[in-house]
Amino acid sequence: MAEEAELYPKKILEYMEGFLVSKTLFSACELGVFELLQSACLSAGQVSAALSTSVDGTERLLSACVGLQLLNTHTHTDGTVVYSNTEMSNVFLVKSSPKSLYHSIEYSSRTIYLCWHYLSDAIRDGKNQYEKAFGVNSKDLFEALYRSDDEMVKFMHLMNSVWNICGRDVITAFDLTPYKTICDLGGCSGALAKQCVSAYPESSVTIFDLPRVVQNSQKHFMMDRDPRIAFCEGDFFKDELPQADLYILARILHDWTDQRSVELLTKIYQSCRPGGALLLAEALLHEDDSGPLTVQLYSLNMLVQTEGRERKASEYTRLLNAAGFTHVHTHTTGKIYDAVLALK
Ligand code: SAM
Ligand code: ASE
């Protein structure tokens, strides 16, 4: 025991101060460091002048970004130190890059980070903490999540960005060629729909989402309109669902309780024709509770932000069975999101 206490507690220190890393990334993004260093090598003085920030603070921020391997540094023969983006920063942190995580980082910084301030309260109460964090009533979950248009668009960017990175794996986890008409329920701005028509060129996808989301999708996303993708406004708990060979629920069930999930799944089962199917895209927990750590942490995030949880494949199977689906197949991708296919 004495020996153990003397060991250097590397992991604990790393966890204790993990948020310093997050906040460094958030600030560098928010201040516009990566836009500036995209194509230029600049000194801390030049960066601070361009961003209207203090020279001293900027020097420390740039130095920490070098430590995080988000920036490269180079010393000229005259001794001036200059900074430039790494390849990874150019691809993922510059706002205009097609694979940019900029808006997701912004949402993490402005919303998720603030919710996590109340994690202990969320665990004590067993529910999200929107009242405390933002002073909004959370009786209607998406009324709270979408408390302003700006907040909605940021959330939509967050939803959009991950499918550029792991959408294809989810969509090709099963051969979906037989399903020509697809309905993505709660499909948001259509990032997964795009992956769908790209992997299955003969398919067409209807994105079904709340009216404000559809309107903002058309206003802020879908710059390159695809005739195979259409939108439909509605409420999947209240309205009739569009007809389709295949329904998709991507990151929907993890927002909701078991009871609400079975309610929605039953509705889908009833709309689904025999021979049709339902694809779930969710991050699956291991059956023995051993991980993946990311999904365990996401489940805590679902507690602070939603009414749901992350689940194991067996838990999704149980919900699908309760709604009438008897043939259920699961496929883990090795990336964040996995696929579950239920046949009718
Ligand atoms: N499927 C998208 C994805 O994986 O990127 C978005 C997932 S997001 C967590 C949940 C989506 O469900 C949002 O786009 C939200 O607007 C939509 N949604 C929530 N309640 C809804 C309802 N009652 N009817 C239709 N869509 C709803
Ligand atoms: C939701 C998904 C997310 C609702 C709120 C959310 C995500 C963040 N906030 O359905 C994406 C997953 N990331 C995390 C940290 O959970």
XYZ file of C-alpha atoms and ligand atoms in Angstrom:
387
model
C 0.000 0.000 0.000
C 2.792 2.416 0.984
C 4.510 1.508 -2.249
C 1.355 2.205 -4.268
C 0.911 5.602 -2.648
C 4.412 6.514 -3.705
C 3.758 5.638 -7.338
C 3.322 8.633 -9.608
C -0.465 8.964 -10.188
C -0.104 9.739 -13.892
C -3.652 8.778 -14.887
C -5.317 10.701 -12.089
C -3.341 13.842 -12.873
C -4.237 13.466 -16.524
C -7.949 13.138 -15.700
C -7.871 15.925 -13.115
C -6.496 18.371 -15.642
C -8.076 16.991 -18.804
C -10.333 20.042 -19.080
C -7.270 22.273 -19.489
C -6.691 20.551 -22.811
C -10.338 21.002 -23.877
C -10.358 24.666 -22.921
C -7.081 25.348 -24.759
C -8.575 23.846 -27.920
C -11.862 25.762 -27.427
C -10.080 29.118 -27.007
C -7.696 28.643 -29.912
C -10.685 27.842 -32.160
C -12.905 30.626 -30.835
C -10.180 33.249 -31.184
C -9.568 32.222 -34.800
C -5.989 30.954 -34.438
C -6.403 28.153 -36.985
C -7.973 30.379 -39.664
C -5.016 32.732 -39.337
C -2.299 30.060 -39.416
C -3.876 28.103 -42.266
C -1.564 29.388 -44.953
C 0.813 31.729 -43.119
C 3.715 31.232 -40.693
C 3.330 34.032 -38.147
C 5.046 35.092 -34.943
C 3.131 35.418 -31.663
C 3.330 39.204 -32.088
C 1.759 39.032 -35.552
C -0.957 36.642 -34.310
C -1.755 38.866 -31.331
C -1.960 41.941 -33.603
C -4.295 40.152 -36.028
C -6.539 38.773 -33.261
C -6.392 41.846 -30.993
C -5.148 39.717 -28.096
C -2.339 40.290 -25.583
C 1.134 39.277 -26.770
C 1.871 37.401 -23.554
C -1.420 35.467 -23.517
C -1.088 34.663 -27.216
C 2.459 33.370 -26.748
C 1.296 30.977 -24.023
C -1.716 29.801 -26.051
C 0.380 29.157 -29.184
C 2.994 27.346 -27.135
C 0.338 25.078 -25.564
C -1.062 24.359 -29.041
C 2.423 23.271 -30.108
C 2.500 20.921 -27.104
C -0.873 19.537 -28.181
C 0.474 19.032 -31.721
C -2.149 21.412 -33.112
C 0.531 23.833 -34.329
C 4.048 23.503 -35.698
C 6.769 25.886 -34.635
C 9.833 27.004 -36.534
C 12.728 29.230 -35.445
C 14.203 31.525 -38.114
C 17.972 32.102 -38.242
C 17.449 35.546 -36.681
C 15.808 33.872 -33.675
C 12.139 34.747 -34.435
C 9.740 31.930 -33.624
C 6.858 31.404 -36.056
C 3.791 29.177 -35.904
C 1.730 27.339 -38.530
C -1.100 24.798 -38.552
C -0.358 21.083 -38.557
C -1.996 19.023 -41.297
C -4.554 17.767 -38.744
C -5.518 21.326 -37.789
C -5.896 22.324 -41.435
C -8.281 19.421 -42.068
C -10.322 19.444 -38.852
C -10.052 22.864 -37.186
C -10.255 25.390 -40.013
C -13.895 26.536 -40.226
C -14.236 26.214 -44.000
C -12.681 22.737 -44.327
C -15.197 20.082 -45.531
C -14.318 17.887 -42.542
C -14.260 20.771 -40.079
C -15.084 20.112 -36.416
C -15.084 23.854 -35.721
C -18.817 24.127 -35.000
C -18.823 20.955 -32.892
C -16.019 22.404 -30.827
C -18.001 25.620 -30.491
C -21.040 23.632 -29.271
C -18.844 21.704 -26.811
C -17.433 24.934 -25.491
C -20.634 26.978 -25.264
C -23.177 24.329 -24.332
C -21.811 20.932 -23.287
C -19.067 22.378 -21.072
C -21.640 24.514 -19.228
C -24.000 21.541 -18.745
C -21.148 19.458 -17.320
C -20.648 22.069 -14.638
C -23.811 20.519 -13.131
C -22.868 16.856 -13.604
C -23.028 16.062 -9.866
C -26.497 17.657 -9.682
C -27.594 15.654 -12.750
C -26.448 12.437 -11.109
C -28.143 13.362 -7.831
C -31.449 14.285 -9.537
C -31.223 11.737 -12.370
C -32.142 14.366 -14.950
C -30.788 17.113 -17.191
C -29.883 20.494 -15.752
C -31.103 23.028 -18.348
C -32.889 25.060 -15.687
C -29.672 25.579 -13.738
C -27.321 25.924 -16.716
C -29.412 28.133 -19.000
C -32.553 29.071 -17.074
C -34.792 27.257 -19.571
C -37.635 24.870 -18.791
C -36.781 21.350 -19.990
C -40.274 19.845 -20.014
C -40.076 19.625 -23.819
C -36.530 18.388 -24.463
C -36.076 19.868 -27.927
C -37.679 23.178 -26.903
C -34.806 23.397 -24.388
C -32.104 22.157 -26.800
C -33.386 24.581 -29.444
C -33.820 27.541 -27.076
C -32.747 29.958 -29.816
C -32.259 29.749 -33.570
C -28.539 30.272 -33.096
C -28.381 27.398 -30.601
C -30.344 25.175 -32.992
C -27.986 25.858 -35.887
C -24.947 25.127 -33.681
C -26.522 21.836 -32.589
C -27.253 21.004 -36.224
C -23.599 21.630 -37.115
C -22.599 19.281 -34.300
C -24.955 16.613 -35.633
C -23.771 17.172 -39.192
C -20.028 16.925 -38.668
C -19.629 13.406 -37.311
C -21.226 11.716 -40.320
C -18.498 13.101 -42.571
C -16.106 11.107 -40.403
C -17.970 7.879 -39.648
C -21.230 7.927 -41.626
C -20.072 5.639 -44.391
C -19.171 2.818 -41.969
C -22.650 2.922 -40.425
C -24.466 3.063 -43.770
C -22.440 0.195 -45.277
C -22.462 -1.981 -42.134
C -25.323 -3.890 -43.806
C -26.156 -4.213 -47.511
C -29.036 -1.759 -47.877
C -29.251 -2.053 -51.701
C -32.744 -3.654 -51.606
C -34.239 -0.601 -49.887
C -34.915 2.098 -52.484
C -37.045 4.543 -50.510
C -35.524 5.515 -47.215
C -36.890 7.769 -44.464
C -34.416 9.252 -41.993
C -36.548 10.095 -38.951
C -35.040 13.029 -37.054
C -32.563 13.267 -39.941
C -31.623 16.858 -39.102
C -29.638 18.649 -41.832
C -29.128 15.506 -43.898
C -25.476 14.541 -43.412
C -26.328 10.853 -43.052
C -28.804 11.082 -45.958
C -25.934 12.338 -48.137
C -23.800 9.347 -47.095
C -26.767 7.125 -47.923
C -27.295 8.298 -51.515
C -23.548 8.287 -52.057
C -23.212 4.630 -50.926
C -26.491 3.563 -52.609
C -26.883 5.748 -55.742
C -30.299 4.244 -56.562
C -31.822 5.152 -53.226
C -33.757 8.270 -52.309
C -34.032 9.634 -48.800
C -36.751 11.668 -47.115
C -35.512 13.554 -44.081
C -38.301 13.844 -41.524
C -37.757 16.433 -38.791
C -39.425 19.224 -36.821
C -40.530 22.203 -38.991
C -37.953 24.658 -37.592
C -35.176 22.136 -38.206
C -36.271 21.546 -41.801
C -36.399 25.305 -42.385
C -32.929 25.831 -40.922
C -31.564 22.856 -42.884
C -32.687 24.457 -46.102
C -31.368 27.855 -45.025
C -27.954 26.866 -43.650
C -27.087 23.410 -45.077
C -27.594 21.391 -48.287
C -25.571 23.858 -50.357
C -25.186 21.190 -53.053
C -28.801 20.130 -53.487
C -29.301 16.480 -54.462
C -32.581 15.532 -56.214
C -32.560 12.198 -54.337
C -32.897 13.979 -50.979
C -36.180 15.552 -49.829
C -37.451 17.036 -46.574
C -40.699 16.419 -44.717
C -41.809 18.479 -41.721
C -43.439 16.718 -38.787
C -43.352 15.355 -35.265
C -42.484 11.658 -35.113
C -44.385 11.194 -31.847
C -47.583 12.850 -33.099
C -47.795 12.782 -36.915
C -48.147 10.024 -39.480
C -44.752 8.764 -40.727
C -43.877 8.813 -44.456
C -43.988 5.464 -46.280
C -40.556 3.887 -46.834
C -38.742 0.568 -47.446
C -36.207 1.474 -44.787
C -36.464 3.764 -41.765
C -33.361 5.210 -40.137
C -33.121 6.365 -36.522
C -29.661 7.848 -36.047
C -28.925 9.055 -32.522
C -32.628 9.345 -31.768
C -33.298 6.580 -29.235
C -30.379 7.707 -27.036
C -32.289 10.975 -26.420
C -35.300 9.194 -24.943
C -36.423 6.910 -22.109
C -37.173 3.229 -22.786
C -40.875 4.020 -22.693
C -40.761 6.814 -25.295
C -38.379 4.728 -27.427
C -40.807 1.785 -27.536
C -43.600 4.235 -28.367
C -41.655 5.502 -31.397
C -40.442 2.027 -32.441
C -44.007 0.681 -32.304
C -45.143 3.492 -34.590
C -42.362 2.654 -37.040
C -43.192 -1.061 -36.884
C -46.794 -0.257 -37.771
C -45.794 1.973 -40.726
C -43.181 -0.493 -41.978
C -44.265 -2.931 -44.711
C -43.357 -6.655 -44.393
C -39.906 -6.982 -45.994
C -39.056 -3.463 -44.823
C -36.486 -2.629 -42.167
C -35.264 -0.168 -39.572
C -31.620 0.878 -39.185
C -30.437 2.277 -35.845
C -27.200 4.279 -35.756
C -26.067 4.517 -32.150
C -22.884 4.192 -30.087
C -23.123 0.754 -28.457
C -21.879 0.002 -24.949
C -20.107 -3.319 -24.406
C -22.328 -6.031 -22.930
C -20.039 -6.432 -19.874
C -19.982 -2.683 -19.048
C -16.239 -2.508 -19.769
C -16.461 0.335 -22.321
C -15.928 1.913 -24.728
C -14.951 4.850 -22.498
C -16.205 7.375 -25.078
C -19.655 5.809 -24.986
C -19.677 5.634 -21.172
C -18.915 9.375 -21.145
C -21.538 10.024 -23.841
C -24.059 8.285 -21.597
C -23.257 10.801 -18.853
C -23.692 13.508 -21.477
C -27.109 12.115 -22.357
C -27.933 12.471 -18.647
C -26.908 16.158 -18.476
C -28.382 17.035 -21.894
C -31.337 14.756 -22.688
C -33.864 12.272 -21.263
C -32.007 9.228 -22.590
C -28.897 7.108 -22.216
C -26.435 5.131 -24.306
C -27.341 1.435 -24.458
C -25.927 -2.035 -25.154
C -26.884 -4.034 -28.261
C -28.995 -6.319 -26.027
C -30.900 -3.294 -24.686
C -31.714 -2.028 -28.196
C -32.759 -5.563 -29.150
C -35.118 -5.678 -26.161
C -36.703 -2.333 -27.155
C -37.046 -3.484 -30.791
C -38.603 -6.787 -29.679
C -41.072 -4.916 -27.474
C -42.167 -2.959 -30.575
C -42.647 -6.131 -32.660
C -39.340 -6.449 -34.554
C -38.130 -10.047 -34.209
C -35.074 -10.225 -36.503
C -32.358 -7.951 -35.141
C -28.720 -7.834 -36.315
C -25.967 -5.712 -34.763
C -22.695 -4.555 -36.289
C -19.967 -2.686 -34.408
C -17.800 -0.512 -36.633
C -14.807 0.207 -34.363
C -15.544 3.926 -34.748
C -17.915 5.933 -32.529
C -21.223 4.877 -34.069
C -22.453 1.338 -34.702
C -25.395 -0.096 -36.643
C -28.392 -2.232 -35.673
C -30.710 -3.558 -38.392
C -34.211 -4.755 -37.527
C -36.273 -6.549 -40.186
C -40.040 -6.816 -40.455
N -30.263 11.853 -36.861
C -29.400 13.017 -36.765
C -27.972 12.621 -36.561
O -27.698 11.499 -36.112
O -27.095 13.444 -36.840
C -29.841 13.976 -35.675
C -29.881 13.414 -34.281
S -30.384 14.619 -33.075
C -29.713 13.995 -31.635
C -32.102 14.309 -32.857
C -32.954 14.782 -34.018
O -34.320 14.438 -33.769
C -32.902 16.277 -34.209
O -32.664 16.587 -35.552
C -34.283 16.725 -33.762
O -34.704 17.918 -34.371
C -35.125 15.531 -34.127
N -36.368 15.438 -33.363
C -36.520 15.578 -32.031
N -37.806 15.415 -31.671
C -38.475 15.183 -32.831
C -39.841 14.929 -33.126
N -40.762 14.903 -32.147
N -40.191 14.715 -34.409
C -39.261 14.753 -35.402
N -37.946 14.964 -35.174
C -37.564 15.186 -33.911
C -27.752 14.130 -28.811
C -26.444 13.970 -29.191
C -25.514 14.820 -28.639
C -28.171 15.112 -27.920
C -27.241 15.971 -27.362
C -25.906 15.835 -27.746
C -24.113 14.914 -28.807
C -23.695 15.959 -28.007
N -24.776 16.515 -27.376
O -28.669 13.291 -29.316
C -23.234 14.090 -29.676
C -22.480 13.055 -28.879
N -21.483 13.651 -28.049
C -21.570 13.618 -26.708
C -20.515 14.339 -25.945
O -22.458 13.019 -26.146
